[in-house]
Structure formats: structure tokens, C-alpha cells
Amino acid sequence: MRQTLIKALLTLTFMICGLESVAQSTPTKNRWDNLIKAISVVESGENPRAVSGKHVGILQISPIVVDECNRINKLKKNKKRYQYGDRYNKEKSIEMFNIIQDFYNPSHDTEKAIRLWNGGSGYTIKGTNKYFKKVKTKLEEIEKTSK
């Protein structure tokens, strides 16, 4: 109870100060932990050094995603900027995932999160079905073993 209250107060403080993205990407329990694990297993086998064309890191982030995170941060008056090399860093990759999800998926819908990560902001259901099924299956396995 006390930790929840402290986190709520910190989040409120960050939001009042205009630092909501900092509050959302704190290293404490991430609302997306199991989903990020499932995506990283599907994308890279959890290998932070994985490379597939222009996509790299555990979440296989492209340069376009880095640029989009920087654009979103600029819109929100957040001074933090990412470099392309940050895609190899697990923590920074997760921060970028959170920025994309918070901006394009504010309801934090899991299905939308998966499809958005695969197909971008203009994803189609048909175009992301195969990926969605893979990640959803892996997510269900992870959630079953974490109980």
C-alpha cells in the first residue's frame, strides 16, 4: 500500500512538472514486462546484439522508431533524445517501446500494443495477424509460468 501511494505521488509530481514520460518509464515493475519479454523472445531470442537488416536489439528497433521517439519527446517538451546505438541497450529499448505505446496506444490495450509494434501506427489486422498470434502464444506461456 505504501509503495503504491509513493509511486502515485511520484507520478503526479512528474506529471505536474511535465515529466510524465519519465514517470512512465521508471525501472520499477513495468506494466508491459510480460509483453516485452514475449516480443523480445519472438523478435530476437532476447539477444540485445541481434541484427536483422535495419532492425536491432532485443525488440528489433528500426531507425524510424528511434526518430519517432525523438519526435514524440520533442512534442512533449522532453529533452531526452535517443541515438541509433541505444537500440542495443535493453533499458533504452524498453523506454522507446513505452514512448511509442503511451503515444499511440494510451489505453494500453495488449492486442493493439502487439500489432502496433509489428505494423507501426498504420498497421492492419491482416498484415499483423501472424505476428500477433506468435507473440500472443508466447505471452500466454510466460503468464502461465509466472503465476
mmCIF file of C-alpha atoms in Angstrom:
data_model
loop_
_atom_site.group_PDB
_atom_site.id
_atom_site.type_symbol
_atom_site.label_atom_id
_atom_site.label_comp_id
_atom_site.label_asym_id
_atom_site.label_seq_id
_atom_site.Cartn_x
_atom_site.Cartn_y
_atom_site.Cartn_z
ATOM 1 C CA MET A 1 0.000 0.000 0.000
ATOM 2 C CA ARG A 2 2.772 2.410 0.956
ATOM 3 C CA GLN A 3 4.733 1.707 -2.257
ATOM 4 C CA THR A 4 1.611 2.257 -4.340
ATOM 5 C CA LEU A 5 0.983 5.587 -2.639
ATOM 6 C CA ILE A 6 4.605 6.682 -3.109
ATOM 7 C CA LYS A 7 4.544 5.702 -6.794
ATOM 8 C CA ALA A 8 1.250 7.561 -7.302
ATOM 9 C CA LEU A 9 2.669 10.682 -5.648
ATOM 10 C CA LEU A 10 5.853 10.496 -7.745
ATOM 11 C CA THR A 11 3.832 10.039 -10.924
ATOM 12 C CA LEU A 12 1.650 13.013 -10.032
ATOM 13 C CA THR A 13 4.745 15.098 -9.255
ATOM 14 C CA PHE A 14 6.354 14.154 -12.583
ATOM 15 C CA MET A 15 3.141 14.968 -14.451
ATOM 16 C CA ILE A 16 2.819 18.348 -12.763
ATOM 17 C CA CYS A 17 6.414 19.097 -13.730
ATOM 18 C CA GLY A 18 5.806 17.942 -17.318
ATOM 19 C CA LEU A 19 7.895 14.798 -16.929
ATOM 20 C CA GLU A 20 5.207 12.166 -17.452
ATOM 21 C CA SER A 21 7.350 10.050 -19.788
ATOM 22 C CA VAL A 22 9.990 9.769 -17.052
ATOM 23 C CA ALA A 23 7.379 8.532 -14.597
ATOM 24 C CA GLN A 24 6.098 6.015 -17.140
ATOM 25 C CA SER A 25 9.495 4.516 -17.850
ATOM 26 C CA THR A 26 10.815 4.137 -14.327
ATOM 27 C CA PRO A 27 12.798 0.932 -13.780
ATOM 28 C CA THR A 28 10.237 -0.431 -11.296
ATOM 29 C CA LYS A 29 7.715 -3.035 -12.415
ATOM 30 C CA ASN A 30 6.793 -2.088 -15.964
ATOM 31 C CA ARG A 31 3.150 -2.557 -16.969
ATOM 32 C CA TRP A 32 4.426 -4.255 -20.107
ATOM 33 C CA ASP A 33 7.027 -6.622 -18.551
ATOM 34 C CA ASN A 34 5.477 -9.887 -19.748
ATOM 35 C CA LEU A 35 4.586 -8.458 -23.148
ATOM 36 C CA ILE A 36 8.079 -7.038 -23.654
ATOM 37 C CA LYS A 37 9.552 -10.422 -22.745
ATOM 38 C CA ALA A 38 7.237 -12.154 -25.230
ATOM 39 C CA ILE A 39 8.086 -9.685 -28.001
ATOM 40 C CA SER A 40 11.815 -9.922 -27.286
ATOM 41 C CA VAL A 41 11.697 -13.733 -27.437
ATOM 42 C CA VAL A 42 9.845 -13.620 -30.769
ATOM 43 C CA GLU A 43 11.926 -10.772 -32.217
ATOM 44 C CA SER A 44 15.456 -11.623 -31.118
ATOM 45 C CA GLY A 45 15.501 -14.603 -28.791
ATOM 46 C CA GLU A 46 16.186 -11.942 -26.112
ATOM 47 C CA ASN A 47 19.556 -11.134 -27.711
ATOM 48 C CA PRO A 48 20.397 -7.425 -27.253
ATOM 49 C CA ARG A 49 23.038 -7.712 -30.034
ATOM 50 C CA ALA A 50 20.629 -9.233 -32.592
ATOM 51 C CA VAL A 51 20.611 -7.639 -36.037
ATOM 52 C CA SER A 52 18.150 -8.173 -38.884
ATOM 53 C CA GLY A 53 18.668 -5.608 -41.613
ATOM 54 C CA LYS A 54 17.930 -2.174 -40.129
ATOM 55 C CA HIS A 55 16.291 -3.712 -37.037
ATOM 56 C CA VAL A 56 18.482 -4.342 -33.995
ATOM 57 C CA GLY A 57 18.405 -5.204 -30.304
ATOM 58 C CA ILE A 58 16.038 -7.253 -28.179
ATOM 59 C CA LEU A 59 12.974 -5.518 -29.613
ATOM 60 C CA GLN A 60 14.364 -5.213 -33.160
ATOM 61 C CA ILE A 61 14.014 -1.445 -33.275
ATOM 62 C CA SER A 62 14.464 0.347 -36.591
ATOM 63 C CA PRO A 63 15.945 3.820 -37.062
ATOM 64 C CA ILE A 64 12.424 5.067 -37.852
ATOM 65 C CA VAL A 65 11.275 4.114 -34.336
ATOM 66 C CA VAL A 66 14.208 5.991 -32.785
ATOM 67 C CA ASP A 67 13.351 9.057 -34.870
ATOM 68 C CA GLU A 68 9.679 8.761 -33.866
ATOM 69 C CA CYS A 69 10.558 8.536 -30.162
ATOM 70 C CA ASN A 70 12.670 11.671 -30.506
ATOM 71 C CA ARG A 71 9.802 13.424 -32.318
ATOM 72 C CA ILE A 72 7.337 12.436 -29.577
ATOM 73 C CA ASN A 73 9.739 13.557 -26.843
ATOM 74 C CA LYS A 74 10.167 16.891 -28.608
ATOM 75 C CA LEU A 75 6.374 17.312 -28.867
ATOM 76 C CA LYS A 76 6.078 16.622 -25.145
ATOM 77 C CA LYS A 77 8.887 19.072 -24.373
ATOM 78 C CA ASN A 78 11.003 16.201 -23.032
ATOM 79 C CA LYS A 79 14.672 16.916 -23.730
ATOM 80 C CA LYS A 80 15.733 13.258 -23.809
ATOM 81 C CA ARG A 81 16.879 12.105 -27.246
ATOM 82 C CA TYR A 82 17.876 8.629 -28.385
ATOM 83 C CA GLN A 83 20.720 7.613 -30.655
ATOM 84 C CA TYR A 84 20.582 4.663 -33.054
ATOM 85 C CA GLY A 85 23.098 2.800 -30.885
ATOM 86 C CA ASP A 86 20.625 2.936 -27.983
ATOM 87 C CA ARG A 87 18.664 0.154 -29.699
ATOM 88 C CA TYR A 88 21.298 -2.300 -28.402
ATOM 89 C CA ASN A 89 20.604 -1.229 -24.821
ATOM 90 C CA LYS A 90 17.784 -3.231 -23.204
ATOM 91 C CA GLU A 91 16.651 -0.455 -20.846
ATOM 92 C CA LYS A 92 16.632 2.222 -23.552
ATOM 93 C CA SER A 93 14.818 -0.129 -25.933
ATOM 94 C CA ILE A 94 12.118 -0.614 -23.300
ATOM 95 C CA GLU A 95 11.904 3.150 -22.790
ATOM 96 C CA MET A 96 11.357 3.575 -26.537
ATOM 97 C CA PHE A 97 8.705 0.837 -26.515
ATOM 98 C CA ASN A 98 6.914 2.718 -23.717
ATOM 99 C CA ILE A 99 7.087 6.033 -25.568
ATOM 100 C CA ILE A 100 5.521 4.501 -28.678
ATOM 101 C CA GLN A 101 2.835 2.697 -26.679
ATOM 102 C CA ASP A 102 1.973 5.687 -24.494
ATOM 103 C CA PHE A 103 1.613 7.916 -27.562
ATOM 104 C CA TYR A 104 -0.203 5.610 -29.985
ATOM 105 C CA ASN A 105 -1.878 3.251 -27.511
ATOM 106 C CA PRO A 106 -2.859 5.364 -24.479
ATOM 107 C CA SER A 107 -5.488 2.795 -23.434
ATOM 108 C CA HIS A 108 -2.639 0.253 -23.081
ATOM 109 C CA ASP A 109 -4.550 -2.402 -24.991
ATOM 110 C CA THR A 110 -2.369 -5.516 -25.312
ATOM 111 C CA GLU A 111 -3.595 -6.561 -28.748
ATOM 112 C CA LYS A 112 -3.100 -3.053 -30.089
ATOM 113 C CA ALA A 113 0.361 -2.943 -28.496
ATOM 114 C CA ILE A 114 1.430 -6.107 -30.317
ATOM 115 C CA ARG A 115 0.008 -5.066 -33.677
ATOM 116 C CA LEU A 116 1.367 -1.519 -33.335
ATOM 117 C CA TRP A 117 4.855 -2.828 -32.573
ATOM 118 C CA ASN A 118 4.795 -5.028 -35.659
ATOM 119 C CA GLY A 119 2.988 -2.853 -38.178
ATOM 120 C CA GLY A 120 3.534 0.685 -36.976
ATOM 121 C CA SER A 121 0.861 3.290 -36.390
ATOM 122 C CA GLY A 122 -0.893 2.413 -39.661
ATOM 123 C CA TYR A 123 -0.983 -1.338 -39.013
ATOM 124 C CA THR A 124 -3.670 -3.579 -40.472
ATOM 125 C CA ILE A 125 -5.219 -6.586 -38.740
ATOM 126 C CA LYS A 126 -4.498 -8.817 -41.734
ATOM 127 C CA GLY A 127 -0.918 -7.597 -42.030
ATOM 128 C CA THR A 128 -0.139 -8.240 -38.357
ATOM 129 C CA ASN A 129 -2.096 -11.470 -37.733
ATOM 130 C CA LYS A 130 0.813 -13.913 -37.995
ATOM 131 C CA TYR A 131 2.992 -11.821 -35.689
ATOM 132 C CA PHE A 132 0.117 -11.213 -33.272
ATOM 133 C CA LYS A 133 -0.542 -14.957 -32.925
ATOM 134 C CA LYS A 134 3.166 -15.700 -32.286
ATOM 135 C CA VAL A 135 3.518 -13.042 -29.609
ATOM 136 C CA LYS A 136 0.155 -13.841 -28.007
ATOM 137 C CA THR A 137 1.111 -17.540 -27.738
ATOM 138 C CA LYS A 138 4.470 -16.646 -26.168
ATOM 139 C CA LEU A 139 2.783 -14.148 -23.819
ATOM 140 C CA GLU A 140 0.317 -16.811 -22.632
ATOM 141 C CA GLU A 141 3.241 -19.208 -21.954
ATOM 142 C CA ILE A 142 5.071 -16.541 -19.953
ATOM 143 C CA GLU A 143 1.991 -15.584 -17.954
ATOM 144 C CA LYS A 144 1.243 -19.233 -17.188
ATOM 145 C CA THR A 145 4.762 -19.848 -15.821
ATOM 146 C CA SER A 146 4.890 -16.582 -13.839
ATOM 147 C CA LYS A 147 1.851 -17.435 -11.699
#
